[in-house]
Each structure stands twice: as C-alpha cells, then as structure tokens.
Amino acid sequence: MTAYKFIETSVDQQIGMIELNRPKQLNSLNRYMVGEILEALQAFDRNEEVRVILLVGKGKAFSAGADIEEMAGADSMSLELLNQFADWDQIPLIKKPIIGAVHGFVFGGGFELALCCDVLLAADGTEFAFPEVTLGVMPGAGGTQRLTKLVGRAKAIEWLWTGERIIANELQKYGVINRIVSPELLREEAFRFANKIASMPPLAIRMIKDSVNKAVDYPLYEGMQYERKNFYLLFSSEDQKEGMQAFVEKRKPVYKGK
Ligand code: CAA
C-alpha cells in the first residue's frame, strides 16, 4: 500500500477506504492532500480487489474545507499557473462507486468533496456549510454548480450567500444525503452499505453510475440514448449471462465483474 502523508488507505472485503488524516487542522485540504486523494481514488479504480470506495475523515470533522493558510497568499495568476483545481476535475472520472461517510464539519472544499461522492451517509448532527463568502471568495471546486443542481437555485443561493451552517437533517430533505445515522454507527453503517453494493455485479454498478451522471448533464432524449447503449453493452458481459442463468436455475449468482 502506498505511503501517504495526509491520508490513510486500506482494503477490506473489496472495499477500498480512504481516510482523510490531517485531524489537527480538521482535515482542511491543502493541494498535496487533494493530490493524494485523487491518487488513491485512481489506484482503487484500477485495483481489481476493490469494488467500492469509501471516503471518511479522521478526528472531529470530515473536512473544514480548503486550507485557508495555503490559499491566503495566492493571487489570480498563481492559481491559474498552478491549475489549482486540476486534481478536482479528475475526481468525477472515477468509475467505481464512491460512498462518503461524513461527520462533524463538512465545510467549503470538504462539502465539495462530499458532493463528489455517489452516496452520502452523514452522522446525526453533522454541519455543512459553504463559508467561502465570509472569506471574501466563493467555492471554486464545483460548489455553486453541484449544490444548485441538487437543491435548486433558491436554497443554493441563500446558503452560498450567507455561508450559514446547514444541519444534516435539513440537507437530507433536499436529497443531498442518503442516510443519517448515529455518530457511533457511522463507519459500521457505511461498511454495511458498501458491502451491499460490493455484492452486486460490478459492471452493472459501473454502467448505472455512468448513466445516472449523464442524467445531470444531458437532455432527456440524449440521456436515454446513452442509457440504452450502456444497457446493450452489459449484454456482452459474463455477469449478465450468470445473473439471468442463475435466476432461471433458481440459484444464487456469482458475479466476477467480467
Ligand atoms: N484551513 C486551515 N486551517 C483550518 C481550517 C481551514 N479551512 N479549518 C480549521 N483549521 C485549523 C484551525 O486554524 C485550527 O488550527 P490551530 O489549532 O493551529 O489554531 C484547527 O484547525 C482547529 O480549528 P478550530 O480551533 O477553529 O476548531 P473549532 O472547532 O473551534 O471550529 C470550524 C471549527 C468552525 C470548522 C472552524 O475551524 C472554521 O471556521 N474553519 C474554516 C472553515 C472555512 O472557512 N472553510 C472554507 C475554506 S475555503 C474553501 O474551501 C474554498 C474552496 O472552494 C476550495
């Protein structure tokens, strides 16, 4: 397993876990840490032992956002030349399911990272916010776009303008969070959910993610054409033969991801 400075990774029962590990700074995300997160996501995406990726944070917060100390001295051209968000842009290209299990504070870039997850579990009482406005800036890693697509313009602009904290229950009403669980059970529940997805045929899971993501960007007709291609594609997989044959033979299917 690669040694990282700001994250820890492990693989257990086909679940690849990435743990943000900068707890003293509330897992605030410096650019090296974002680079490590991307590297770990890409490594799990290629790893045949991994079917589902789980993203969690160590300590009292999932993440309090981008590292403000790192950004404080930046200017427009340094950000442009660094291509500040290049790593962020690659996170949505990960093909395997990403489950986020968040707690404590999920602020700014931390919230943007959570919004990159396909499924989000939150500990009861978790606070979310986009406080960038209070620093004289705005989200830069997809926050204005993803939040607005998810919750609609009215609430998105209110939350982005005020930077106010949004409690997990409120956010769940807007469909941003899949499940709220008690803080003590967060990891256990996340593993249980991840195990359930890991037991499913991986290629079908992959094509469903791909198609659902297109639904956000494509008009309905184009989205349906895209869906159909993926549907047909699955009929060239061994898992489709196995799944349907097992049904006919009244036995449990064994999926290989082929
Ligand atoms: N960047 C750098 N350091 C941070 C940080 C951040 N985003 N958030 C917290 N820390 C550090 C604090 O400076 C503190 O360090 P020291 O112990 O060395 O003083 C340590 O983490 C613990 O934080 P607090 O003492 O503040 O903890 P708290 O429980 O009292 O408060 C908090 C928690 C309300 C989350 C508060 O830390 C806070 O408001 N943090 C900043 C949140 C923020 O503004 N995030 C947006 C960043 S901008 C962004 O994300 C842009 C983007 O789109 C990519």
mmCIF file with all atom_site columns, N, CA and C in Angstrom, residues 175-198:
data_model
loop_
_atom_site.group_PDB
_atom_site.id
_atom_site.type_symbol
_atom_site.label_atom_id
_atom_site.label_alt_id
_atom_site.label_comp_id
_atom_site.label_asym_id
_atom_site.label_entity_id
_atom_site.label_seq_id
_atom_site.pdbx_PDB_ins_code
_atom_site.Cartn_x
_atom_site.Cartn_y
_atom_site.Cartn_z
_atom_site.occupancy
_atom_site.B_iso_or_equiv
_atom_site.pdbx_formal_charge
_atom_site.auth_seq_id
_atom_site.auth_comp_id
_atom_site.auth_asym_id
_atom_site.auth_atom_id
_atom_site.pdbx_PDB_model_num
ATOM 1  N N  . GLY A 1 175 ? -32.445 15.998 -0.579 1.00 0.00 ? 175 GLY A N  1
ATOM 2  C CA . GLY A 1 175 ? -31.938 14.858 -1.349 1.00 0.00 ? 175 GLY A CA 1
ATOM 3  C C  . GLY A 1 175 ? -30.424 14.816 -1.507 1.00 0.00 ? 175 GLY A C  1
ATOM 4  N N  . VAL A 1 176 ? -29.713 15.609 -0.698 1.00 0.00 ? 176 VAL A N  1
ATOM 5  C CA . VAL A 1 176 ? -28.251 15.617 -0.821 1.00 0.00 ? 176 VAL A CA 1
ATOM 6  C C  . VAL A 1 176 ? -27.636 14.434 -0.056 1.00 0.00 ? 176 VAL A C  1
ATOM 7  N N  . ILE A 1 177 ? -28.303 14.055 1.026  1.00 0.00 ? 177 ILE A N  1
ATOM 8  C CA . ILE A 1 177 ? -27.780 12.968 1.875  1.00 0.00 ? 177 ILE A CA 1
ATOM 9  C C  . ILE A 1 177 ? -28.697 11.755 1.750  1.00 0.00 ? 177 ILE A C  1
ATOM 10 N N  . ASN A 1 178 ? -28.086 10.584 1.618  1.00 0.00 ? 178 ASN A N  1
ATOM 11 C CA . ASN A 1 178 ? -28.893 9.363  1.514  1.00 0.00 ? 178 ASN A CA 1
ATOM 12 C C  . ASN A 1 178 ? -29.423 8.909  2.861  1.00 0.00 ? 178 ASN A C  1
ATOM 13 N N  . ARG A 1 179 ? -28.512 8.911  3.864  1.00 0.00 ? 179 ARG A N  1
ATOM 14 C CA . ARG A 1 179 ? -28.911 8.391  5.175  1.00 0.00 ? 179 ARG A CA 1
ATOM 15 C C  . ARG A 1 179 ? -28.243 9.170  6.284  1.00 0.00 ? 179 ARG A C  1
ATOM 16 N N  . ILE A 1 180 ? -28.972 9.351  7.383  1.00 0.00 ? 180 ILE A N  1
ATOM 17 C CA . ILE A 1 180 ? -28.372 9.924  8.587  1.00 0.00 ? 180 ILE A CA 1
ATOM 18 C C  . ILE A 1 180 ? -28.328 8.822  9.627  1.00 0.00 ? 180 ILE A C  1
ATOM 19 N N  . VAL A 1 181 ? -27.164 8.643  10.225 1.00 0.00 ? 181 VAL A N  1
ATOM 20 C CA . VAL A 1 181 ? -27.020 7.572  11.218 1.00 0.00 ? 181 VAL A CA 1
ATOM 21 C C  . VAL A 1 181 ? -26.383 8.134  12.482 1.00 0.00 ? 181 VAL A C  1
ATOM 22 N N  . SER A 1 182 ? -26.501 7.406  13.569 1.00 0.00 ? 182 SER A N  1
ATOM 23 C CA . SER A 1 182 ? -25.914 7.914  14.814 1.00 0.00 ? 182 SER A CA 1
ATOM 24 C C  . SER A 1 182 ? -24.385 7.919  14.654 1.00 0.00 ? 182 SER A C  1
ATOM 25 N N  . PRO A 1 183 ? -23.717 8.929  15.238 1.00 0.00 ? 183 PRO A N  1
ATOM 26 C CA . PRO A 1 183 ? -22.271 9.071  15.043 1.00 0.00 ? 183 PRO A CA 1
ATOM 27 C C  . PRO A 1 183 ? -21.483 7.793  15.367 1.00 0.00 ? 183 PRO A C  1
ATOM 28 N N  . GLU A 1 184 ? -21.899 7.064  16.400 1.00 0.00 ? 184 GLU A N  1
ATOM 29 C CA . GLU A 1 184 ? -21.160 5.847  16.787 1.00 0.00 ? 184 GLU A CA 1
ATOM 30 C C  . GLU A 1 184 ? -21.259 4.762  15.709 1.00 0.00 ? 184 GLU A C  1
ATOM 31 N N  . LEU A 1 185 ? -22.344 4.808  14.928 1.00 0.00 ? 185 LEU A N  1
ATOM 32 C CA . LEU A 1 185 ? -22.574 3.729  13.955 1.00 0.00 ? 185 LEU A CA 1
ATOM 33 C C  . LEU A 1 185 ? -22.181 4.110  12.528 1.00 0.00 ? 185 LEU A C  1
ATOM 34 N N  . LEU A 1 186 ? -21.626 5.329  12.359 1.00 0.00 ? 186 LEU A N  1
ATOM 35 C CA . LEU A 1 186 ? -21.373 5.831  11.002 1.00 0.00 ? 186 LEU A CA 1
ATOM 36 C C  . LEU A 1 186 ? -20.512 4.871  10.173 1.00 0.00 ? 186 LEU A C  1
ATOM 37 N N  . ARG A 1 187 ? -19.351 4.482  10.725 1.00 0.00 ? 187 ARG A N  1
ATOM 38 C CA . ARG A 1 187 ? -18.443 3.597  9.966  1.00 0.00 ? 187 ARG A CA 1
ATOM 39 C C  . ARG A 1 187 ? -19.102 2.261  9.669  1.00 0.00 ? 187 ARG A C  1
ATOM 40 N N  . GLU A 1 188 ? -19.745 1.701  10.719 1.00 0.00 ? 188 GLU A N  1
ATOM 41 C CA . GLU A 1 188 ? -20.389 0.387  10.586 1.00 0.00 ? 188 GLU A CA 1
ATOM 42 C C  . GLU A 1 188 ? -21.449 0.422  9.480  1.00 0.00 ? 188 GLU A C  1
ATOM 43 N N  . GLU A 1 189 ? -22.286 1.456  9.526  1.00 0.00 ? 189 GLU A N  1
ATOM 44 C CA . GLU A 1 189 ? -23.355 1.590  8.518  1.00 0.00 ? 189 GLU A CA 1
ATOM 45 C C  . GLU A 1 189 ? -22.764 1.786  7.119  1.00 0.00 ? 189 GLU A C  1
ATOM 46 N N  . ALA A 1 190 ? -21.689 2.585  7.062  1.00 0.00 ? 190 ALA A N  1
ATOM 47 C CA . ALA A 1 190 ? -21.058 2.852  5.770  1.00 0.00 ? 190 ALA A CA 1
ATOM 48 C C  . ALA A 1 190 ? -20.503 1.552  5.199  1.00 0.00 ? 190 ALA A C  1
ATOM 49 N N  . PHE A 1 191 ? -19.867 0.742  6.042  1.00 0.00 ? 191 PHE A N  1
ATOM 50 C CA . PHE A 1 191 ? -19.340 -0.549 5.589  1.00 0.00 ? 191 PHE A CA 1
ATOM 51 C C  . PHE A 1 191 ? -20.474 -1.476 5.158  1.00 0.00 ? 191 PHE A C  1
ATOM 52 N N  . ARG A 1 192 ? -21.553 -1.453 5.942  1.00 0.00 ? 192 ARG A N  1
ATOM 53 C CA . ARG A 1 192 ? -22.687 -2.322 5.594  1.00 0.00 ? 192 ARG A CA 1
ATOM 54 C C  . ARG A 1 192 ? -23.220 -1.962 4.200  1.00 0.00 ? 192 ARG A C  1
ATOM 55 N N  . PHE A 1 193 ? -23.392 -0.647 3.985  1.00 0.00 ? 193 PHE A N  1
ATOM 56 C CA . PHE A 1 193 ? -23.901 -0.187 2.691  1.00 0.00 ? 193 PHE A CA 1
ATOM 57 C C  . PHE A 1 193 ? -22.911 -0.513 1.572  1.00 0.00 ? 193 PHE A C  1
ATOM 58 N N  . ALA A 1 194 ? -21.632 -0.251 1.847  1.00 0.00 ? 194 ALA A N  1
ATOM 59 C CA . ALA A 1 194 ? -20.590 -0.522 0.838  1.00 0.00 ? 194 ALA A CA 1
ATOM 60 C C  . ALA A 1 194 ? -20.559 -2.012 0.484  1.00 0.00 ? 194 ALA A C  1
ATOM 61 N N  . ASN A 1 195 ? -20.722 -2.874 1.492  1.00 0.00 ? 195 ASN A N  1
ATOM 62 C CA . ASN A 1 195 ? -20.750 -4.323 1.268  1.00 0.00 ? 195 ASN A CA 1
ATOM 63 C C  . ASN A 1 195 ? -21.902 -4.722 0.363  1.00 0.00 ? 195 ASN A C  1
ATOM 64 N N  . LYS A 1 196 ? -23.035 -4.073 0.588  1.00 0.00 ? 196 LYS A N  1
ATOM 65 C CA . LYS A 1 196 ? -24.216 -4.378 -0.221 1.00 0.00 ? 196 LYS A CA 1
ATOM 66 C C  . LYS A 1 196 ? -23.926 -4.054 -1.692 1.00 0.00 ? 196 LYS A C  1
ATOM 67 N N  . ILE A 1 197 ? -23.334 -2.893 -1.943 1.00 0.00 ? 197 ILE A N  1
ATOM 68 C CA . ILE A 1 197 ? -23.038 -2.500 -3.332 1.00 0.00 ? 197 ILE A CA 1
ATOM 69 C C  . ILE A 1 197 ? -21.927 -3.393 -3.900 1.00 0.00 ? 197 ILE A C  1
ATOM 70 N N  . ALA A 1 198 ? -20.970 -3.771 -3.033 1.00 0.00 ? 198 ALA A N  1
ATOM 71 C CA . ALA A 1 198 ? -19.859 -4.620 -3.491 1.00 0.00 ? 198 ALA A CA 1
ATOM 72 C C  . ALA A 1 198 ? -20.343 -6.014 -3.885 1.00 0.00 ? 198 ALA A C  1
#
